[in-house]
Coordinates of C-alpha atoms in Angstrom, one line a residue:
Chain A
X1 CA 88.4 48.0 120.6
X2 CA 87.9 49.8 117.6
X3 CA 85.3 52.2 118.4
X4 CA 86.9 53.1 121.7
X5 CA 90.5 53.9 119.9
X6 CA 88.4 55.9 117.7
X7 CA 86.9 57.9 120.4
X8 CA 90.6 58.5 121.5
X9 CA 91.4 59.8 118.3
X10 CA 88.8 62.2 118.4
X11 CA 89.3 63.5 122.0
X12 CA 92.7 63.8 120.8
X13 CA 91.9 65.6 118.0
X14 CA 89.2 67.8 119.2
X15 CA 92.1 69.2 122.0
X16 CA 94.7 69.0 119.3
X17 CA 92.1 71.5 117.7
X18 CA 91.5 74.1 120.4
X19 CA 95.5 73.9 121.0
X20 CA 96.1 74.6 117.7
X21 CA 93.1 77.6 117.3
X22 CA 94.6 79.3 120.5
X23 CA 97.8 79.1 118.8
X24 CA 96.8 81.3 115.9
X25 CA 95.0 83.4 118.0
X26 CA 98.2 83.9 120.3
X27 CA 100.0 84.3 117.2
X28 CA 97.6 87.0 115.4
X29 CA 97.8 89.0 119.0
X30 CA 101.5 88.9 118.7
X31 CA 101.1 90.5 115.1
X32 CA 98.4 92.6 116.2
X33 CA 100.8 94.0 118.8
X34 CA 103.9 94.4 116.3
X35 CA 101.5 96.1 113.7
X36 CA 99.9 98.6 116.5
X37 CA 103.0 99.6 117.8
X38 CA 103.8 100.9 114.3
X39 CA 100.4 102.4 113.3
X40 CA 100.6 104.0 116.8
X41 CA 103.6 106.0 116.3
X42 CA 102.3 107.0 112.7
X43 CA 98.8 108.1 114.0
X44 CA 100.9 110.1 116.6
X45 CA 103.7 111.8 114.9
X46 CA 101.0 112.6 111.9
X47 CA 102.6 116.1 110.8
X48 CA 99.2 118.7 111.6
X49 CA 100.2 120.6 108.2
X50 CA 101.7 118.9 105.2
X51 CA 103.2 121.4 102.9
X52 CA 103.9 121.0 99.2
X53 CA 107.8 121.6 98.0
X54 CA 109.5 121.4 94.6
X55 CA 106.3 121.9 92.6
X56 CA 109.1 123.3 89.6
X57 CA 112.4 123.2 90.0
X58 CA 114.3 126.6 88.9
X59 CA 112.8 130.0 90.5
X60 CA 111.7 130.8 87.0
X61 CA 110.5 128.6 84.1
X62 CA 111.7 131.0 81.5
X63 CA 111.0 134.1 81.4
X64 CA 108.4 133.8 84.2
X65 CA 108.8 133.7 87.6
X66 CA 107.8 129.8 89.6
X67 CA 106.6 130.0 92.8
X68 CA 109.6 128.9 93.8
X69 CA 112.5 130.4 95.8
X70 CA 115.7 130.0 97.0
X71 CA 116.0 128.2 100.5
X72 CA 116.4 130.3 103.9
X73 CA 120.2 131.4 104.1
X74 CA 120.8 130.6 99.9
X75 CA 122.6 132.8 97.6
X76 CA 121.1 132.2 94.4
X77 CA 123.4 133.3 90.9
X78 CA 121.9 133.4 87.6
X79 CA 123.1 133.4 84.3
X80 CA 120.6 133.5 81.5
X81 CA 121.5 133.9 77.5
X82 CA 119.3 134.4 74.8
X83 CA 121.0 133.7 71.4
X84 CA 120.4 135.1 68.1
X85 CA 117.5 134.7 65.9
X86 CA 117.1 131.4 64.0
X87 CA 116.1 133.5 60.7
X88 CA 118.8 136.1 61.6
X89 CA 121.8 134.5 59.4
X90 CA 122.1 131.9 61.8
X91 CA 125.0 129.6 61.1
X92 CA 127.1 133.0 59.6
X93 CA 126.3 134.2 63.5
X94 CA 127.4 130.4 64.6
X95 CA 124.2 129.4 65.9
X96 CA 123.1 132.6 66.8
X97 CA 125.7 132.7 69.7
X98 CA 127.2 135.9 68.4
X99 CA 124.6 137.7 69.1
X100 CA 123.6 136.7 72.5
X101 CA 122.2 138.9 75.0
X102 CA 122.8 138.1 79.0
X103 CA 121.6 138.9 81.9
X104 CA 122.7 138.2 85.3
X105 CA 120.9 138.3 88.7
X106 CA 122.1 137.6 91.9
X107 CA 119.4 137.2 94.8
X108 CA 119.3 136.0 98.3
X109 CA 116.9 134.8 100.8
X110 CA 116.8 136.3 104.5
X111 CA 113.5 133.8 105.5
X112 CA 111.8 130.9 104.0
X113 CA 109.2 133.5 102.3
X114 CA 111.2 136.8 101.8
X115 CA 113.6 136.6 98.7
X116 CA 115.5 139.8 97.2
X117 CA 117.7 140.4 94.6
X118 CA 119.4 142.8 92.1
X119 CA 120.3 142.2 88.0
X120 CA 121.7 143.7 84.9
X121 CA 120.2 143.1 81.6
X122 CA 122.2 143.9 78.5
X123 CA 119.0 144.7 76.4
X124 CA 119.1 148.1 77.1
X125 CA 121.5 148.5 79.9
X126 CA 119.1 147.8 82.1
X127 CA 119.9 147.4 86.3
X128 CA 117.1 145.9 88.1
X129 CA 115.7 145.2 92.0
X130 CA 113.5 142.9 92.9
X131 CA 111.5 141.4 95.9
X132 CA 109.9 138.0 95.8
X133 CA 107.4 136.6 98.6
X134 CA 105.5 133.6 99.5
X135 CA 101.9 134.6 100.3
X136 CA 100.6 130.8 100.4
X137 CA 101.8 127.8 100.3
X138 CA 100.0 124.8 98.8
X139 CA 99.5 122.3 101.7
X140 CA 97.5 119.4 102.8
X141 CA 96.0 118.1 106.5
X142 CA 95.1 120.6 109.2
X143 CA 95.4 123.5 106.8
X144 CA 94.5 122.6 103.2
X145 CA 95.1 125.1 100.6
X146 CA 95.2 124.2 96.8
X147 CA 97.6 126.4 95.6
X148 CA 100.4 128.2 96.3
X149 CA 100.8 131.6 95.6
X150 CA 103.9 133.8 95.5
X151 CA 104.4 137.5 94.3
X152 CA 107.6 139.3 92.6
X153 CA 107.8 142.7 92.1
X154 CA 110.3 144.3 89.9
X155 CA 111.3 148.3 89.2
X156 CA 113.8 148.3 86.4
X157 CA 116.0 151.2 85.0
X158 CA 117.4 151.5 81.8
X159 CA 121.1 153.2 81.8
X160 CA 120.9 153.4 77.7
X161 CA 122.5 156.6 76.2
X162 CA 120.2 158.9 73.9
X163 CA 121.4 160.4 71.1
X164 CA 118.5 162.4 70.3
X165 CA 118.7 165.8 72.3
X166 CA 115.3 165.3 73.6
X167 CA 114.9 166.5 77.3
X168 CA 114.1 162.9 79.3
X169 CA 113.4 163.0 82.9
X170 CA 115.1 160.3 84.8
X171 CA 111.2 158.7 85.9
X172 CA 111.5 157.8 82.2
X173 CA 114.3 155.3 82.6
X174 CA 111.9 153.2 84.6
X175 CA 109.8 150.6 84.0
X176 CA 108.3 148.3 86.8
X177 CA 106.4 144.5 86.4
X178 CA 104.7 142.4 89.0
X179 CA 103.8 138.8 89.0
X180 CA 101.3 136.9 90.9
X181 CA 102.1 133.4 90.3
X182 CA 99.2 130.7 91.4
X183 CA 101.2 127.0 91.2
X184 CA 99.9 124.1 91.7
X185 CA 101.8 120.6 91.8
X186 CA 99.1 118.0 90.8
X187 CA 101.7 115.2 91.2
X188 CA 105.1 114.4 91.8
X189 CA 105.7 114.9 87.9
X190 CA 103.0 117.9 87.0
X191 CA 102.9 121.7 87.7
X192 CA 101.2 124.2 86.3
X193 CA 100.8 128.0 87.2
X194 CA 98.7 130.8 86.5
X195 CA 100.2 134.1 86.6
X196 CA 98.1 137.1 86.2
X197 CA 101.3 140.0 85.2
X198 CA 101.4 143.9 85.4
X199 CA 103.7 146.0 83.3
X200 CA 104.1 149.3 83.5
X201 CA 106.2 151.6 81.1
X202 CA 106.7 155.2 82.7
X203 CA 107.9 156.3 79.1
X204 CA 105.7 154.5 76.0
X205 CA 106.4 155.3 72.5
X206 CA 103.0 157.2 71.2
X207 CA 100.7 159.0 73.2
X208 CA 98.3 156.3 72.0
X209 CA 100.2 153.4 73.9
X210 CA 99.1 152.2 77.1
X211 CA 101.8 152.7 79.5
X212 CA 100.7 148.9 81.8
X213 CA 99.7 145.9 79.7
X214 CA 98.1 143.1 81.8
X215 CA 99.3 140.0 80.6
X216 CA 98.0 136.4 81.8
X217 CA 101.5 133.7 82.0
X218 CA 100.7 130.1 81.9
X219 CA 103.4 127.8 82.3
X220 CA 103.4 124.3 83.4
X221 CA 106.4 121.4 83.9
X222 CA 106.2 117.6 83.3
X223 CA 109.3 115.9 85.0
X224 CA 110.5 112.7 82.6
X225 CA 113.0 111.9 85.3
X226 CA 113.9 112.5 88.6
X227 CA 116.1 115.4 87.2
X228 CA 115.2 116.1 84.1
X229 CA 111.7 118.2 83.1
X230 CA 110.0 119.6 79.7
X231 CA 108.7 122.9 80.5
X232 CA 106.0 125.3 78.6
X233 CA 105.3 128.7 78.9
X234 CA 103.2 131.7 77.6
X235 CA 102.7 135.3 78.1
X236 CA 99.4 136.3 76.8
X237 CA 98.9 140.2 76.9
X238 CA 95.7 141.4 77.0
X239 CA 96.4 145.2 76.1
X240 CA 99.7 144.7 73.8
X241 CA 100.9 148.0 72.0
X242 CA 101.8 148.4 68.9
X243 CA 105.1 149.1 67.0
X244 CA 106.0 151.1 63.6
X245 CA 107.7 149.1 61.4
X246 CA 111.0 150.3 59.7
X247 CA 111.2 151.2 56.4
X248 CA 107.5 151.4 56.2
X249 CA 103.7 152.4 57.4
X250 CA 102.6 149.2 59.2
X251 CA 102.1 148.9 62.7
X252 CA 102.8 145.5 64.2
X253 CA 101.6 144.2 67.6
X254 CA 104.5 143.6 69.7
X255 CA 103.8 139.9 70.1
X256 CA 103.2 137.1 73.1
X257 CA 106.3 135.3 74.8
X258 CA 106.2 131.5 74.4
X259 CA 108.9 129.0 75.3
X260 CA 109.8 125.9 75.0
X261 CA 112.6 124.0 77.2
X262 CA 114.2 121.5 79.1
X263 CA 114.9 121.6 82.8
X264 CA 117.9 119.7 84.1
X265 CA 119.3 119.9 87.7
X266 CA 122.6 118.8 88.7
X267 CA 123.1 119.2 92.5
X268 CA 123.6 122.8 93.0
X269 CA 122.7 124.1 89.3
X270 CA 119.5 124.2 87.3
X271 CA 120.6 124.2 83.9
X272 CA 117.2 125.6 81.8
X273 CA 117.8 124.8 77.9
X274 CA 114.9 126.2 75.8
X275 CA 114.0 128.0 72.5
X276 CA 111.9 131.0 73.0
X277 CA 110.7 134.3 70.3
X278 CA 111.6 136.7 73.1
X279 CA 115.1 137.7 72.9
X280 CA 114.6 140.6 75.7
X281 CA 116.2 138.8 79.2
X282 CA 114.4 141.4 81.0
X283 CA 110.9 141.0 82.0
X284 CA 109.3 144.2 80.7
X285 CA 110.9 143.7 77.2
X286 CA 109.6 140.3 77.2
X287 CA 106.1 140.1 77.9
X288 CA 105.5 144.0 76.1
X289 CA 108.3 144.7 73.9
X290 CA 108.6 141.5 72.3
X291 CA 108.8 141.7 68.3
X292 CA 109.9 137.9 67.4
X293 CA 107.0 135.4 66.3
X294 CA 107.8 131.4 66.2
X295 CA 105.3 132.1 62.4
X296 CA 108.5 134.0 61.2
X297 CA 111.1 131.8 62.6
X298 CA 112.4 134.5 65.1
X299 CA 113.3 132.2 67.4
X300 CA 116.1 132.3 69.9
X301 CA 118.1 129.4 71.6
X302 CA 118.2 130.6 75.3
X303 CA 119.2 129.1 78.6
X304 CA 119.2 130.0 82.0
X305 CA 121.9 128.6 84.9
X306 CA 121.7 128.8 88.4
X307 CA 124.0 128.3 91.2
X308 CA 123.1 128.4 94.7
X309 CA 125.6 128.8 97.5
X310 CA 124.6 128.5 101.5
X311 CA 125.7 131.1 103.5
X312 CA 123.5 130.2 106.4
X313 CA 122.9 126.7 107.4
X314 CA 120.1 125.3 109.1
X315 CA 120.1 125.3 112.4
X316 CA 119.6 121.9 113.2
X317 CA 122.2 120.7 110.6
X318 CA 124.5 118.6 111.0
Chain B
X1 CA 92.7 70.8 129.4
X2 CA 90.0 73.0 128.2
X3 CA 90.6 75.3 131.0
X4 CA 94.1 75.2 131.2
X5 CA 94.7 76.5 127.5
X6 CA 91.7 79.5 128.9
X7 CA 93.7 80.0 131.3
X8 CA 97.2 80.2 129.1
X9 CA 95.1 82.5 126.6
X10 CA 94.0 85.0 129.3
X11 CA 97.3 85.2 130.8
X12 CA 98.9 85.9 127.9
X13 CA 96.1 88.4 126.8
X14 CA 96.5 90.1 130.2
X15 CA 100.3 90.5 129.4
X16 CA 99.5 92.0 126.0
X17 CA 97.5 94.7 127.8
X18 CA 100.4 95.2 130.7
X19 CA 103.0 95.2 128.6
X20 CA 104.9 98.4 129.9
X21 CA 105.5 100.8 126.9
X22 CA 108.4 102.6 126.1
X23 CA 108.1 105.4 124.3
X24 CA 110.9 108.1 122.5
X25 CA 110.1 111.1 120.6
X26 CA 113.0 112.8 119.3
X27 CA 115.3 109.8 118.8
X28 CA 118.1 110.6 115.8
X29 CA 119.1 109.1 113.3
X30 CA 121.9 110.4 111.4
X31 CA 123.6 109.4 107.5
X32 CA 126.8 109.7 106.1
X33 CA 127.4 109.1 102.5
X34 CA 131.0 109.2 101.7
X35 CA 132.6 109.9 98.0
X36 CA 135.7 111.0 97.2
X37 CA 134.0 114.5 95.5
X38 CA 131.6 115.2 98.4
X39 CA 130.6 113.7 101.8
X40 CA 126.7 114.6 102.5
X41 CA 125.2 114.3 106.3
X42 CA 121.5 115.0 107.4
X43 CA 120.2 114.7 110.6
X44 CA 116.4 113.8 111.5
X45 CA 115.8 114.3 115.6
X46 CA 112.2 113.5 115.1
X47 CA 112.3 110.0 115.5
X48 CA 109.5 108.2 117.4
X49 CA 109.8 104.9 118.7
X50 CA 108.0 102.1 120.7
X51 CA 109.8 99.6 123.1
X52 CA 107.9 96.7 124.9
X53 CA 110.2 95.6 127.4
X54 CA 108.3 92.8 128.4
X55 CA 108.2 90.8 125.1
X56 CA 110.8 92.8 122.8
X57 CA 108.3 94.7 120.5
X58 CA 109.5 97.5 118.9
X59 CA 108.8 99.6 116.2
X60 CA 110.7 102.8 115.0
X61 CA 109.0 105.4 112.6
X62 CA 110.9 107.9 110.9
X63 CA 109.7 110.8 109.0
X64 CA 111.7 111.5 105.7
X65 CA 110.9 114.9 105.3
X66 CA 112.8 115.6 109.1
X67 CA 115.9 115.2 107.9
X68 CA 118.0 118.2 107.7
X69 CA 120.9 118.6 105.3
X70 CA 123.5 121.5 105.2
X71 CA 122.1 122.7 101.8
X72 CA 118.5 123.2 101.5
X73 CA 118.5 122.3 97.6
X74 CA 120.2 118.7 98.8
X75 CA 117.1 118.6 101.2
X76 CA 114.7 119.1 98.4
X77 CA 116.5 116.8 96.3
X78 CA 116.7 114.2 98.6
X79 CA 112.9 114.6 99.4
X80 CA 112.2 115.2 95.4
X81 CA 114.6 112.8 93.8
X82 CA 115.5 110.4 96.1
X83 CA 113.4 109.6 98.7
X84 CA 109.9 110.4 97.4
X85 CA 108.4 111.2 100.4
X86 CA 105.2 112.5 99.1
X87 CA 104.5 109.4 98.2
X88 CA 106.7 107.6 100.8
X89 CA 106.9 109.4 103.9
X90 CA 108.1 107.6 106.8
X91 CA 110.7 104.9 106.8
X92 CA 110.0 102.6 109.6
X93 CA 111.7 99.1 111.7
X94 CA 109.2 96.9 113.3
X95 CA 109.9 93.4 115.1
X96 CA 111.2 92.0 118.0
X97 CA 114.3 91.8 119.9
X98 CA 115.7 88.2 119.0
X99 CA 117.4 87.7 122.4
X100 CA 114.9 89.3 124.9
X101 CA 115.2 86.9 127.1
X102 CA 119.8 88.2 128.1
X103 CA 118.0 91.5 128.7
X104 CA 116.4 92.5 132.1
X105 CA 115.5 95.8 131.6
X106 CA 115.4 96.4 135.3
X107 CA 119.3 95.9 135.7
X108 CA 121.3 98.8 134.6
X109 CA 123.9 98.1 132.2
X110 CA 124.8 97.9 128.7
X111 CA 123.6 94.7 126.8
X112 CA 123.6 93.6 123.1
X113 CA 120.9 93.1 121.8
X114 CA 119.6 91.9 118.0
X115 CA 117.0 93.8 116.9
X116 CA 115.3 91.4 114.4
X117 CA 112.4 92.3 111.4
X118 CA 111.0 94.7 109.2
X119 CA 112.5 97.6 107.7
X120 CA 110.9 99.7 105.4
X121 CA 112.4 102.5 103.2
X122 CA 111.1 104.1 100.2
X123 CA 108.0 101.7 100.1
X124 CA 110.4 98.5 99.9
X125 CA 110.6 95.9 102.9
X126 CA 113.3 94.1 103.8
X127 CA 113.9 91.5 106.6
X128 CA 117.3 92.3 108.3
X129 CA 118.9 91.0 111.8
X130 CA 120.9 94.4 113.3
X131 CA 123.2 94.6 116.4
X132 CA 121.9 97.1 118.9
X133 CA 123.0 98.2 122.0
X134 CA 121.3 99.0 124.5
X135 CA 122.1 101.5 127.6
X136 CA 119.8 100.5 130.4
X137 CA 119.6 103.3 133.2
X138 CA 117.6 103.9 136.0
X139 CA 115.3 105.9 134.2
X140 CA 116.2 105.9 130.8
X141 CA 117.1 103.2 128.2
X142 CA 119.2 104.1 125.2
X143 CA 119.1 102.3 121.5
X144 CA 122.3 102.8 120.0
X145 CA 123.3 101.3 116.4
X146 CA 125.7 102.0 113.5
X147 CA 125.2 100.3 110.4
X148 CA 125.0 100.3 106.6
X149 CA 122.1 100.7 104.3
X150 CA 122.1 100.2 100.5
X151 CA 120.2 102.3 99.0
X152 CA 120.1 100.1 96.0
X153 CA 118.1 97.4 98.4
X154 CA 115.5 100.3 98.9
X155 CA 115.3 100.6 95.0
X156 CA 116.1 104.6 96.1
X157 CA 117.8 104.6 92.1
X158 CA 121.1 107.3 91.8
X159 CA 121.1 108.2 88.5
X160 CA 124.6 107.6 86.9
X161 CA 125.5 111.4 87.1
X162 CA 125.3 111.6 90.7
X163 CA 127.2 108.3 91.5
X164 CA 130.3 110.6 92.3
X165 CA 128.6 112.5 94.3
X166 CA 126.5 110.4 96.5
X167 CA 127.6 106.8 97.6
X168 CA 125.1 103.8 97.7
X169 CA 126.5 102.6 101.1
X170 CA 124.9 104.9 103.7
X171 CA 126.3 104.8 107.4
X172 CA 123.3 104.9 109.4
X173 CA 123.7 106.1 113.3
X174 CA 120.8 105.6 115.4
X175 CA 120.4 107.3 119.1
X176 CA 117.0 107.1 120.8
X177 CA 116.5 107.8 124.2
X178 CA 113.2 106.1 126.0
X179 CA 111.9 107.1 129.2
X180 CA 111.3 103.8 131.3

C-alpha cells in the first residue's frame, strides 16, 4: 500500500513538474515577446546620425565666441557691460558701475548654420557686422565626428573723432577678427573649445606693430546645475604688440584676456556674470588692445544678457 | 499527458510566431503644460509602435529629441535640462491590453480598452493601468488616449525658478494610426 501511494506521488509529481517547467517557459515566451516588441521598435527607429546640442549655453562664453548659435527663425539681443576697474577707485565709482562700457548686438538666424548680426561698441564708437557659420557639427552613429566646428568673422569700424589734424583714410577705421572655434562636449556637464583667432588692425600704432596678432582662445564650461555653469576662458596672443606707457619710456605688452564667470539661464535669457581684465566689449580691443592684468588688480565686473525672440517657428510646431 | 502539454507548448509557440503585427510609425504624441505665466506645447510625430492583436502586446517607443516646441531654446532646454536625452533617449510603454479578450479586432468599431504596464520616462519605470480607445477600421486601427503625467514620478526635477513657468501635471495626447 505504501509503496504503491508512493509511486502515485511521484507520477504526480514528475507531471506536476513538466506542467510547471512548460509554464515558465510559456511565461518567459510571453516576456520574450513583450521585451522584443520594444527592442524592435528601438533597433528600428535608431536615428542614422546623432548630433550633439547645447555643448555651452550662451553663443559666447565671454568675450569669445561658443560654437553655439541662435536656433533657425531666432532673434538673438545682447547686452553686455563691462564695469570699471577694481583698482580704479572702485567703491568712489560705486563698484565700478560708473564707468561701464556696453555693447549691444542684435543677430538673427536665417538657417540652422547661417547666423548674422550687427553691434555697437562704446569703446571707441565702434559699429560692427558679423557672420557666424557651422562648418561641423559634433555627432555620433552613421557619421561620427568629434568636434564641432563653427567660424565667425567680424569687420569692425570705429566712428571715433580725431582731434589731431592728421590726414586718416577711412580703411583706417577698420579693423576685422575671425574665430575658428573647435568645441567639444565631453559630457552632459563639460565643454571645452579651442579657438585658433585672427586679428587684424588696418591702422597700428608704430611702424614696428604687427597689424594681425594670432591668438589661440581656450575656454571650457562645467554645468553645476541644470541651469547654472562656471565658465573659463583665455586669449593667449602669440604676436601681442606693445604700448608706450604715459608719463614715461616703458613699453608694456598689451596683455592676454582671461575670464572668469557664471552662466545662468532662465528660459529665454542667458544671464553671463563674470570678472574679466579686458574692459574692451569689442573683440579686437580685447584679445589685442587689452592693457588690464588680474597681477595689478585691473579687473572688471562684466556680464553679458541675452534675449532671444522667435520670429519663425518650426514647421512642425505645434 | 506528456504529449498533450507538447502539444499546448507548440500551439502556443506557433501563435507567438503568427501573431499578426501591427505596426505605426509616425504616431503623435502631444503635451500641454499649463501655468498661469505660460502654457508650453511640443509635438513629437515620430512615434513608433507595435500592436499584437492576437494576444494584446504592445509596446510604444518614443524618441525625446522629436519633440518640437514653438521656441527652439525651450527645445534645447527641454532636451538639456529636463529630459536628458543624451543620456535618456526614448521614453517607451510596453505591456498588454488588460481586456483583450472585449476587443475583436476584425469588427469595426470603437472599443475601450486598458492598456496595462510599463512606462518608462527619463530612465524611471512605472507600472500604470491607462484607458485607451481604440478605432478599429477596415484597414486601419487607431490608439487614442488623453491623460496626465507627473513629471515628479519621472524624477524629471523643475527647479523652483521655473515652477511658474512650467507645470508638473503634463496633459499627454496620444494618436497612432496602425495599418492592419
Amino acid at each position: 500500500m505504501n509503496w504503491k501511494l508512493r509511486l502515485m506521488w511521484n507520477t504526480r509529481s514528475r507531471i506536476l513538474q513538466k506542467g510547471l517547467w512548460a509554464f515558465f517557459f510559456l511565461a518567459s515566451l510571453g516576456l520574450q515577446a513583450q521585451d522584443d516588441l520594444l527592442s524592435e521598435l528601438e533597433e528600428e527607429s535608431k536615428p542614422a546620425t546623432e548630433y550633439t546640442f547645447a555643448t555651452f549655453k550662451g553663443t559666447k562664453v565671454v568675450n569669445l565666441q561658443t560654437n553655439e548659435m541662435p536656433g533657425k527663425g531666432v532673434l538673438q539681443y545682447n547686452i553686455l557691460h563691462r564695469f570699471g576697474a577694481f583698482n580704479q577707485d572702485f567703491l568712489y565709482n560705486f563698484l565700478g558701475l560708473d564707468n561701464a562700457q556696453v555693447r549691444l548686438t542684435l543677430e538673427y538666424s536665417p538657417t540652422e548654420w547661417f547666423n548674422f548680426g550687427v553691434g555697437h561698441t562704446g569703446v571707441n564708437k565702434v559699429y560692427d557686422g558679423f557672420v557666424k557659420y557651422r562648418l561641423l557639427r559634433q555627432s555620433k552613429g552613421e557619421k561620427n565626428m568629434p568636434v564641432s566646428v563653427t567660424g565667425f568673422s567680424s569687420l569692425y569700424y570705429s566712428a571715433l573723432r580725431f582731434n589731431d589734424d592728421l590726414p586718416r583714410n577711412t580703411s583706417d577705421r577698420f579693423s576685422f577678427v575671425h574665430e575658428l572655434v573647435i568645441a567639444r562636449k565631453f559630457s552632459q556637464n563639460f565643454s571645452l573649445e579651442a579657438v585658433p583667432t585672427l586679428v587684424h588692425f588696418n591702422l597700428v600704432e608704430t611702424r614696428a606693430d604687427n597689424n594681425t596678432i594670432f591668438a589661440m582662445g581656450l575656454a571650457g564650461r562645467y554645468k553645476f546645475t541644470p541651469l547654472h555653469a562656471i565658465t573659463v576662458e583665455y586669449v593667449h596672443q602669440l604676436n601681442p604688440n606693445s604700448y608706450s606707457v604715459p608719463g614715461s619710456d616703458d613699453q608694456n605688452t598689451y596683455t592676454n584676456a582671461l575670464s572668469v564667470g557664471v552662466d545662468i539661464e532662465t528660459g529665454g535669457h542667458v544671464f553671463q556674470l563674470f570678472v574679466t581684465n579686458a574692459a574692451g566689449v569689442a573683440e579686437p580691443y580685447v584679445f589685442a588692445r587689452n592693457q588690464g592684468s588680474w597681477a595689478d588688480g585691473d579687473l572688471h565686473f562684466g556680464f553679458n544678457i541675452s534675449r532671444v525672440f522667435t520670429l519663425q517657428k518650426p514647421k512642425q510646431a505645434p | 499527458m506528456k504529449s498533450k502539454i507538447m502539444v499546448a507548448v507548440l500551439a502556443l509557440c506557433s501563435l507567438q510566431l503568427s501573431a499578426q503585427k501591427m505596426k505605426a510609425r509616425d504616431g503623435m504624441v502631444r503635451f500641454f503644460s499649463e501655468t498661469p505665466i505660460e502654457n508650453i506645447e511640443a509635438v513629437n510625430n515620430q512615434v513608433s509602435s507595435v500592436l499584437v492583436a492576437e494576444n494584446g502586446q504592445f509596446a510604444f517607443l518614443v524618441p525625446i529629441k522629436a519633440f518640437v516646441f514653438e521656441k527652439a531654446l525651450m527645445q534645447e532646454h527641454f532636451n538639456e535640462n529636463y529630459m536628458e536625452s543624451g543620456q535618456y533617449p526614448n521614453a517607451s510603454f510596453k505591456g498588454n491590453i488588460a481586456n483583450i479578450e472585449e476587443i475583436d479586432f476584425t469588427q469595426e468599431g470603437e472599443y475601450e480598452a486598458t492598456f496595462t504596464g510599463t512606462m518608462e520616462i527619463h530612465g524611471v519605470q512605472q507600472t500604470i493601468s491607462q484607458p485607451v480607445t481604440l478605432l478599429i477600421g477596415e484597414n486601419l486601427v487607431t490608439v487614442k488616449a488623453k491623460f496626465m503625467v507627473k513629471a515628479s514620478d519621472y524624477e524629471v526635477e523643475i527647479p523652483a525658478a521655473k515652477k511658474d513657468n512650467i507645470s508638473n501635471e503634463l496633459e499627454v495626447t496620444v494618436n497612432v494610426e496602425y495599418k492592419k
